């Protein structure tokens, strides 16, 4: 059992998107908390779970765009909680907007309908991508203007509203956080605007010069994976009576730009070098997102508190990548 949870719900969990960056680590952590047999790793044929993820507990083919498949799995395993982690990340979603809508919103609608009929709680992540150019950039409030101009952002805002609707209208227990960029060493993110914050550590560990796709001064919220996983589970375990907000809470651990991360790496790897190789598509998305979010509502309503700052994260990343 993890030390951060005092009392646990008895629960049967389905994770949709269990092989992605967050899903792969969340599945293993949930299995260690709730018991391996109680956590089903949902996957699509093109991304089957491998190794420990496959061997440590039940797995089922669950394509979020296939409502029947979700319903059959929920029925078969008597699922009461769904973690919906299926999505195209921001950069890929701009390349394939129709598919991003189909998975992000069509898929979410399938999950919510099944949750309504079969009485499941639902976690669906939102993102810093749910904000746009006319949102206050510094200390972005919990409740503020949300007019994103990316398909990723459109699906995130619409998803937040849809989840709130299902909670108010049908009493489905929907909860969500706005994830910042998530930094981790195990599964690569793939297709996000914040991916550079993972890739920079890999380049440093390989002794390579990092080509930064985002310019100096592009500040974005970030978080180390263990904090992101803990936030997710703590929110799902939170006392519902204390939740004024639900979909979705701002959460953050640090606000950094490429130079800040470089400086943190240089403390351990003084030879590390970085060059700028701007990617205009990624830069445009990043420029439309907040520099730093205000996560005081999450702190107040369910006790959110990050443990990793940039330096603690950098040390662990470099150790886990065998760089120091
Ligand atoms: C992305 O960059 O698309 C994601 C996110 C911040 O939602 N990592």
Short mmCIF file of C-alpha atoms and ligand atoms in Angstrom, two decimals:
data_model
loop_
_atom_site.label_atom_id
_atom_site.label_comp_id
_atom_site.label_asym_id
_atom_site.label_seq_id
_atom_site.Cartn_x
_atom_site.Cartn_y
_atom_site.Cartn_z
CA UNK A 1 0.00 0.00 0.00
CA UNK A 2 1.25 3.49 -0.77
CA UNK A 3 1.97 5.78 2.19
CA UNK A 4 0.03 8.69 0.71
CA UNK A 5 -3.35 6.99 1.05
CA UNK A 6 -4.70 6.42 4.52
CA UNK A 7 -8.08 4.82 3.74
CA UNK A 8 -8.77 3.06 0.46
CA UNK A 9 -11.94 2.51 -1.51
CA UNK A 10 -12.61 -1.08 -2.58
CA UNK A 11 -12.55 -0.69 -6.30
CA UNK A 12 -12.36 -2.48 -9.66
CA UNK A 13 -10.59 -0.32 -12.18
CA UNK A 14 -10.39 -0.16 -15.98
CA UNK A 15 -7.64 1.96 -17.50
CA UNK A 16 -8.31 2.93 -21.10
CA UNK A 17 -5.02 3.80 -22.78
CA UNK A 18 -2.90 1.75 -20.36
CA UNK A 19 0.20 1.64 -22.58
CA UNK A 20 0.73 5.40 -22.95
CA UNK A 21 3.12 7.64 -21.03
CA UNK A 22 0.83 8.10 -18.03
CA UNK A 23 -1.27 4.94 -18.45
CA UNK A 24 1.66 2.53 -18.25
CA UNK A 25 2.90 3.90 -14.92
CA UNK A 26 -0.58 4.57 -13.51
CA UNK A 27 -1.62 0.96 -14.17
CA UNK A 28 1.35 -0.42 -12.23
CA UNK A 29 0.82 1.99 -9.33
CA UNK A 30 -2.92 1.27 -9.14
CA UNK A 31 -2.16 -2.47 -9.13
CA UNK A 32 0.26 -2.01 -6.24
CA UNK A 33 -2.39 -0.08 -4.29
CA UNK A 34 -5.66 -1.89 -5.06
CA UNK A 35 -4.38 -5.37 -5.92
CA UNK A 36 -3.24 -6.50 -9.36
CA UNK A 37 -6.38 -8.54 -10.13
CA UNK A 38 -8.55 -5.44 -9.56
CA UNK A 39 -6.92 -3.30 -12.25
CA UNK A 40 -7.60 -4.09 -15.93
CA UNK A 41 -5.16 -2.70 -18.49
CA UNK A 42 -7.24 -1.62 -21.51
CA UNK A 43 -5.29 -1.48 -24.76
CA UNK A 44 -5.70 -1.11 -28.51
CA UNK A 45 -4.31 -3.66 -30.94
CA UNK A 46 -1.56 -1.32 -32.18
CA UNK A 47 -0.28 -0.72 -28.63
CA UNK A 48 -0.47 -3.97 -26.69
CA UNK A 49 0.93 -4.09 -23.16
CA UNK A 50 4.30 -5.80 -22.88
CA UNK A 51 6.43 -7.26 -20.10
CA UNK A 52 5.43 -6.48 -16.51
CA UNK A 53 2.43 -4.43 -17.58
CA UNK A 54 0.99 -7.46 -19.38
CA UNK A 55 2.09 -10.11 -16.91
CA UNK A 56 1.16 -8.41 -13.64
CA UNK A 57 -2.63 -8.31 -14.06
CA UNK A 58 -5.65 -8.61 -16.35
CA UNK A 59 -5.62 -6.92 -19.75
CA UNK A 60 -8.41 -6.41 -22.28
CA UNK A 61 -8.69 -4.98 -25.79
CA UNK A 62 -10.64 -1.74 -25.24
CA UNK A 63 -10.80 0.77 -28.07
CA UNK A 64 -12.41 3.93 -26.69
CA UNK A 65 -14.24 4.49 -29.97
CA UNK A 66 -15.95 1.08 -29.57
CA UNK A 67 -18.74 1.51 -26.98
CA UNK A 68 -19.66 -2.17 -27.04
CA UNK A 69 -16.12 -3.21 -26.21
CA UNK A 70 -16.01 -0.82 -23.25
CA UNK A 71 -19.42 -2.01 -21.98
CA UNK A 72 -18.45 -5.69 -22.31
CA UNK A 73 -15.23 -5.14 -20.36
CA UNK A 74 -16.96 -3.11 -17.63
CA UNK A 75 -19.56 -5.88 -17.27
CA UNK A 76 -17.09 -8.77 -17.40
CA UNK A 77 -14.74 -7.37 -14.73
CA UNK A 78 -17.47 -5.60 -12.66
CA UNK A 79 -15.64 -2.30 -13.11
CA UNK A 80 -16.67 0.62 -10.88
CA UNK A 81 -13.98 3.17 -11.85
CA UNK A 82 -12.66 4.08 -15.31
CA UNK A 83 -9.44 6.01 -15.85
CA UNK A 84 -9.77 7.32 -19.40
CA UNK A 85 -6.29 8.10 -20.68
CA UNK A 86 -6.93 7.69 -24.40
CA UNK A 87 -6.09 10.84 -26.39
CA UNK A 88 -3.95 12.24 -29.18
CA UNK A 89 -1.52 14.76 -27.68
CA UNK A 90 -1.54 18.38 -28.81
CA UNK A 91 0.88 18.34 -31.77
CA UNK A 92 -0.50 15.12 -33.29
CA UNK A 93 -4.05 16.36 -32.71
CA UNK A 94 -3.27 19.41 -34.88
CA UNK A 95 -2.13 17.09 -37.67
CA UNK A 96 -5.15 14.80 -37.32
CA UNK A 97 -7.98 16.95 -35.91
CA UNK A 98 -10.84 14.68 -37.00
CA UNK A 99 -9.28 11.67 -35.30
CA UNK A 100 -8.49 13.78 -32.23
CA UNK A 101 -12.18 14.71 -31.94
CA UNK A 102 -13.29 11.10 -32.55
CA UNK A 103 -11.07 9.77 -29.76
CA UNK A 104 -11.16 12.76 -27.40
CA UNK A 105 -14.86 13.60 -27.48
CA UNK A 106 -16.53 10.63 -29.17
CA UNK A 107 -14.57 8.28 -26.93
CA UNK A 108 -15.34 10.30 -23.81
CA UNK A 109 -19.05 10.28 -24.67
CA UNK A 110 -18.91 6.45 -24.91
CA UNK A 111 -17.22 6.22 -21.51
CA UNK A 112 -19.66 8.61 -19.85
CA UNK A 113 -22.73 6.84 -21.25
CA UNK A 114 -21.45 3.48 -19.99
CA UNK A 115 -20.57 5.06 -16.64
CA UNK A 116 -24.12 6.44 -16.42
CA UNK A 117 -25.70 3.08 -17.20
CA UNK A 118 -23.31 0.94 -15.14
CA UNK A 119 -22.62 3.33 -12.25
CA UNK A 120 -18.90 3.91 -12.68
CA UNK A 121 -16.75 6.81 -11.52
CA UNK A 122 -14.70 8.39 -14.32
CA UNK A 123 -11.33 10.14 -14.40
CA UNK A 124 -10.57 11.94 -17.68
CA UNK A 125 -7.56 14.24 -17.84
CA UNK A 126 -7.74 17.77 -19.09
CA UNK A 127 -4.60 19.81 -19.75
CA UNK A 128 -2.92 23.22 -19.79
CA UNK A 129 -4.01 22.94 -23.44
CA UNK A 130 -7.55 23.81 -22.32
CA UNK A 131 -6.44 27.47 -22.20
CA UNK A 132 -5.77 29.90 -25.03
CA UNK A 133 -4.24 33.27 -25.95
CA UNK A 134 -6.77 35.38 -24.07
CA UNK A 135 -6.43 33.45 -20.80
CA UNK A 136 -4.32 35.23 -18.13
CA UNK A 137 -0.85 33.72 -18.65
CA UNK A 138 0.66 34.11 -15.20
CA UNK A 139 -0.99 32.41 -12.24
CA UNK A 140 -3.82 31.29 -14.52
CA UNK A 141 -6.89 31.05 -12.29
CA UNK A 142 -8.96 27.90 -11.83
CA UNK A 143 -12.03 29.57 -13.33
CA UNK A 144 -11.13 31.80 -16.26
CA UNK A 145 -11.45 32.33 -20.01
CA UNK A 146 -11.01 29.08 -21.98
CA UNK A 147 -10.93 29.77 -25.73
CA UNK A 148 -8.16 27.48 -27.07
CA UNK A 149 -7.54 27.45 -30.81
CA UNK A 150 -6.12 23.94 -31.13
CA UNK A 151 -8.21 20.81 -31.65
CA UNK A 152 -6.53 19.35 -28.56
CA UNK A 153 -7.72 22.33 -26.53
CA UNK A 154 -11.21 22.21 -28.04
CA UNK A 155 -11.58 18.55 -27.02
CA UNK A 156 -10.23 19.30 -23.53
CA UNK A 157 -12.62 22.20 -22.84
CA UNK A 158 -15.57 20.34 -24.32
CA UNK A 159 -14.53 17.27 -22.30
CA UNK A 160 -14.46 19.28 -19.07
CA UNK A 161 -17.97 20.59 -19.80
CA UNK A 162 -19.29 17.16 -20.77
CA UNK A 163 -17.92 15.60 -17.58
CA UNK A 164 -19.47 18.36 -15.46
CA UNK A 165 -22.75 17.84 -17.32
CA UNK A 166 -22.79 14.09 -16.60
CA UNK A 167 -22.08 14.80 -12.96
CA UNK A 168 -24.83 17.40 -12.54
CA UNK A 169 -27.44 15.78 -14.79
CA UNK A 170 -26.86 12.08 -14.11
CA UNK A 171 -24.83 12.08 -10.84
CA UNK A 172 -21.88 10.31 -12.51
CA UNK A 173 -18.82 10.75 -10.27
CA UNK A 174 -16.58 12.52 -12.81
CA UNK A 175 -13.25 14.06 -11.75
CA UNK A 176 -10.33 15.57 -13.63
CA UNK A 177 -7.11 17.54 -13.46
CA UNK A 178 -5.50 19.86 -15.98
CA UNK A 179 -2.17 18.10 -16.38
CA UNK A 180 0.86 20.24 -17.12
CA UNK A 181 3.69 18.69 -19.18
CA UNK A 182 4.58 15.37 -17.53
CA UNK A 183 8.25 14.40 -17.27
CA UNK A 184 9.09 10.70 -16.94
CA UNK A 185 11.83 8.26 -17.84
CA UNK A 186 9.92 5.05 -18.67
CA UNK A 187 7.38 5.45 -21.49
CA UNK A 188 7.93 8.26 -24.01
CA UNK A 189 5.03 10.75 -24.39
CA UNK A 190 4.84 11.09 -28.19
CA UNK A 191 3.19 13.96 -30.01
CA UNK A 192 2.92 16.59 -27.28
CA UNK A 193 4.13 20.19 -27.14
CA UNK A 194 5.85 19.57 -23.80
CA UNK A 195 7.70 16.42 -24.97
CA UNK A 196 10.94 18.42 -25.18
CA UNK A 197 11.09 18.42 -21.37
CA UNK A 198 11.47 14.63 -21.47
CA UNK A 199 13.72 14.51 -24.55
CA UNK A 200 16.19 17.00 -23.06
CA UNK A 201 17.06 14.52 -20.28
CA UNK A 202 17.52 11.65 -22.73
CA UNK A 203 19.84 13.79 -24.87
CA UNK A 204 21.81 14.83 -21.78
CA UNK A 205 22.10 11.20 -20.64
CA UNK A 206 23.39 10.15 -24.09
CA UNK A 207 25.94 12.97 -24.03
CA UNK A 208 24.29 14.64 -27.05
CA UNK A 209 23.64 18.31 -27.77
CA UNK A 210 19.90 18.89 -27.34
CA UNK A 211 18.07 20.66 -30.17
CA UNK A 212 15.32 22.56 -28.39
CA UNK A 213 12.14 22.95 -30.48
CA UNK A 214 10.88 25.71 -28.14
CA UNK A 215 12.60 29.05 -27.66
CA UNK A 216 14.23 30.36 -24.50
CA UNK A 217 11.63 32.15 -22.42
CA UNK A 218 8.83 29.71 -23.31
CA UNK A 219 7.65 29.00 -19.79
CA UNK A 220 5.20 26.14 -19.23
CA UNK A 221 3.96 24.24 -16.19
CA UNK A 222 5.60 20.83 -15.71
CA UNK A 223 5.40 17.97 -13.24
CA UNK A 224 7.38 14.82 -12.49
CA UNK A 225 5.46 11.60 -13.08
CA UNK A 226 5.27 10.41 -9.43
CA UNK A 227 3.50 13.67 -8.52
CA UNK A 228 1.14 13.36 -11.49
CA UNK A 229 0.19 9.80 -10.53
CA UNK A 230 -0.30 10.72 -6.89
CA UNK A 231 -2.47 13.71 -7.86
CA UNK A 232 -4.65 11.48 -10.04
CA UNK A 233 -5.25 8.86 -7.36
CA UNK A 234 -5.62 11.37 -4.52
CA UNK A 235 -8.30 13.22 -6.47
CA UNK A 236 -10.18 9.98 -7.17
CA UNK A 237 -9.95 9.10 -3.46
CA UNK A 238 -10.94 12.61 -2.29
CA UNK A 239 -14.03 13.18 -0.17
CA UNK A 240 -16.68 14.30 -2.71
CA UNK A 241 -18.27 16.63 -0.13
CA UNK A 242 -15.14 18.80 -0.28
CA UNK A 243 -15.10 19.13 -4.08
CA UNK A 244 -16.46 22.47 -5.25
CA UNK A 245 -14.83 21.97 -8.65
CA UNK A 246 -14.59 18.67 -10.47
CA UNK A 247 -13.69 19.01 -14.15
CA UNK A 248 -10.95 20.02 -14.09
CA UNK A 249 -8.51 21.14 -11.38
CA UNK A 250 -5.40 23.18 -12.22
CA UNK A 251 -2.35 21.32 -10.84
CA UNK A 252 1.30 22.24 -11.21
CA UNK A 253 4.70 21.60 -9.66
CA UNK A 254 7.01 24.03 -11.50
CA UNK A 255 7.05 26.61 -14.29
CA UNK A 256 10.13 26.19 -16.49
CA UNK A 257 11.58 27.11 -19.90
CA UNK A 258 14.33 25.26 -21.83
CA UNK A 259 17.04 27.41 -20.21
CA UNK A 260 15.85 26.61 -16.68
CA UNK A 261 15.95 22.87 -17.35
CA UNK A 262 19.36 23.21 -19.01
CA UNK A 263 20.74 25.00 -15.91
CA UNK A 264 19.39 22.24 -13.65
CA UNK A 265 21.06 19.57 -15.83
CA UNK A 266 24.36 21.51 -15.93
CA UNK A 267 24.68 21.14 -12.15
CA UNK A 268 25.13 17.39 -12.68
CA UNK A 269 26.46 17.27 -16.25
CA UNK A 270 28.64 20.38 -16.75
CA UNK A 271 29.43 19.39 -20.36
CA UNK A 272 25.76 19.38 -21.42
CA UNK A 273 24.95 21.56 -24.45
CA UNK A 274 21.71 22.81 -25.95
CA UNK A 275 20.97 24.59 -29.25
CA UNK A 276 17.77 26.16 -30.47
CA UNK A 277 16.08 24.56 -33.46
CA UNK A 278 12.61 26.16 -33.26
CA UNK A 279 9.57 24.25 -34.46
CA UNK A 280 7.01 26.91 -35.42
CA UNK A 281 3.99 24.64 -34.98
CA UNK A 282 5.00 23.61 -31.46
CA UNK A 283 6.04 27.17 -30.58
CA UNK A 284 2.62 28.50 -31.63
CA UNK A 285 0.85 25.98 -29.39
CA UNK A 286 3.19 26.64 -26.45
CA UNK A 287 2.76 30.42 -26.84
CA UNK A 288 -1.01 30.00 -26.45
CA UNK A 289 -0.70 28.11 -23.14
CA UNK A 290 -0.22 29.55 -19.64
CA UNK A 291 3.24 30.23 -18.23
CA UNK A 292 2.12 29.17 -14.76
CA UNK A 293 -1.18 27.99 -13.32
CA UNK A 294 -2.68 28.79 -9.93
CA UNK A 295 -3.52 25.42 -8.36
CA UNK A 296 -4.85 26.74 -5.04
CA UNK A 297 -8.31 25.19 -5.55
CA UNK A 298 -6.76 21.70 -5.81
CA UNK A 299 -4.71 22.42 -2.69
CA UNK A 300 -7.77 23.62 -0.78
CA UNK A 301 -10.39 21.13 -1.95
CA UNK A 302 -8.41 17.87 -1.85
CA UNK A 303 -5.02 18.68 -0.34
CA UNK A 304 -2.90 18.67 -3.51
CA UNK A 305 0.80 19.33 -2.82
CA UNK A 306 3.64 18.53 -5.24
CA UNK A 307 6.75 16.86 -3.84
CA UNK A 308 9.19 17.33 -6.74
CA UNK A 309 10.62 20.68 -7.79
CA UNK A 310 12.88 21.04 -10.85
CA UNK A 311 16.04 20.05 -8.99
CA UNK A 312 14.60 16.96 -7.29
CA UNK A 313 13.09 15.88 -10.62
CA UNK A 314 16.33 16.47 -12.52
CA UNK A 315 18.34 14.41 -10.07
CA UNK A 316 15.91 11.46 -10.29
CA UNK A 317 15.64 11.67 -14.07
CA UNK A 318 19.40 11.64 -14.51
CA UNK A 319 19.82 8.76 -12.08
CA UNK A 320 17.09 6.68 -13.73
CA UNK A 321 18.62 7.32 -17.16
CA UNK A 322 22.03 6.18 -15.81
CA UNK A 323 23.54 9.60 -16.56
CA UNK A 324 25.01 10.09 -13.07
C1 LIG B 1 0.96 18.01 -24.65
O1 LIG B 1 2.01 18.65 -24.71
O2 LIG B 1 0.18 17.86 -25.59
C2 LIG B 1 0.60 17.39 -23.32
C3 LIG B 1 -0.21 18.31 -22.49
C4 LIG B 1 0.46 19.40 -21.76
O3 LIG B 1 -1.38 18.19 -22.42
N1 LIG B 1 1.78 16.97 -22.65
#
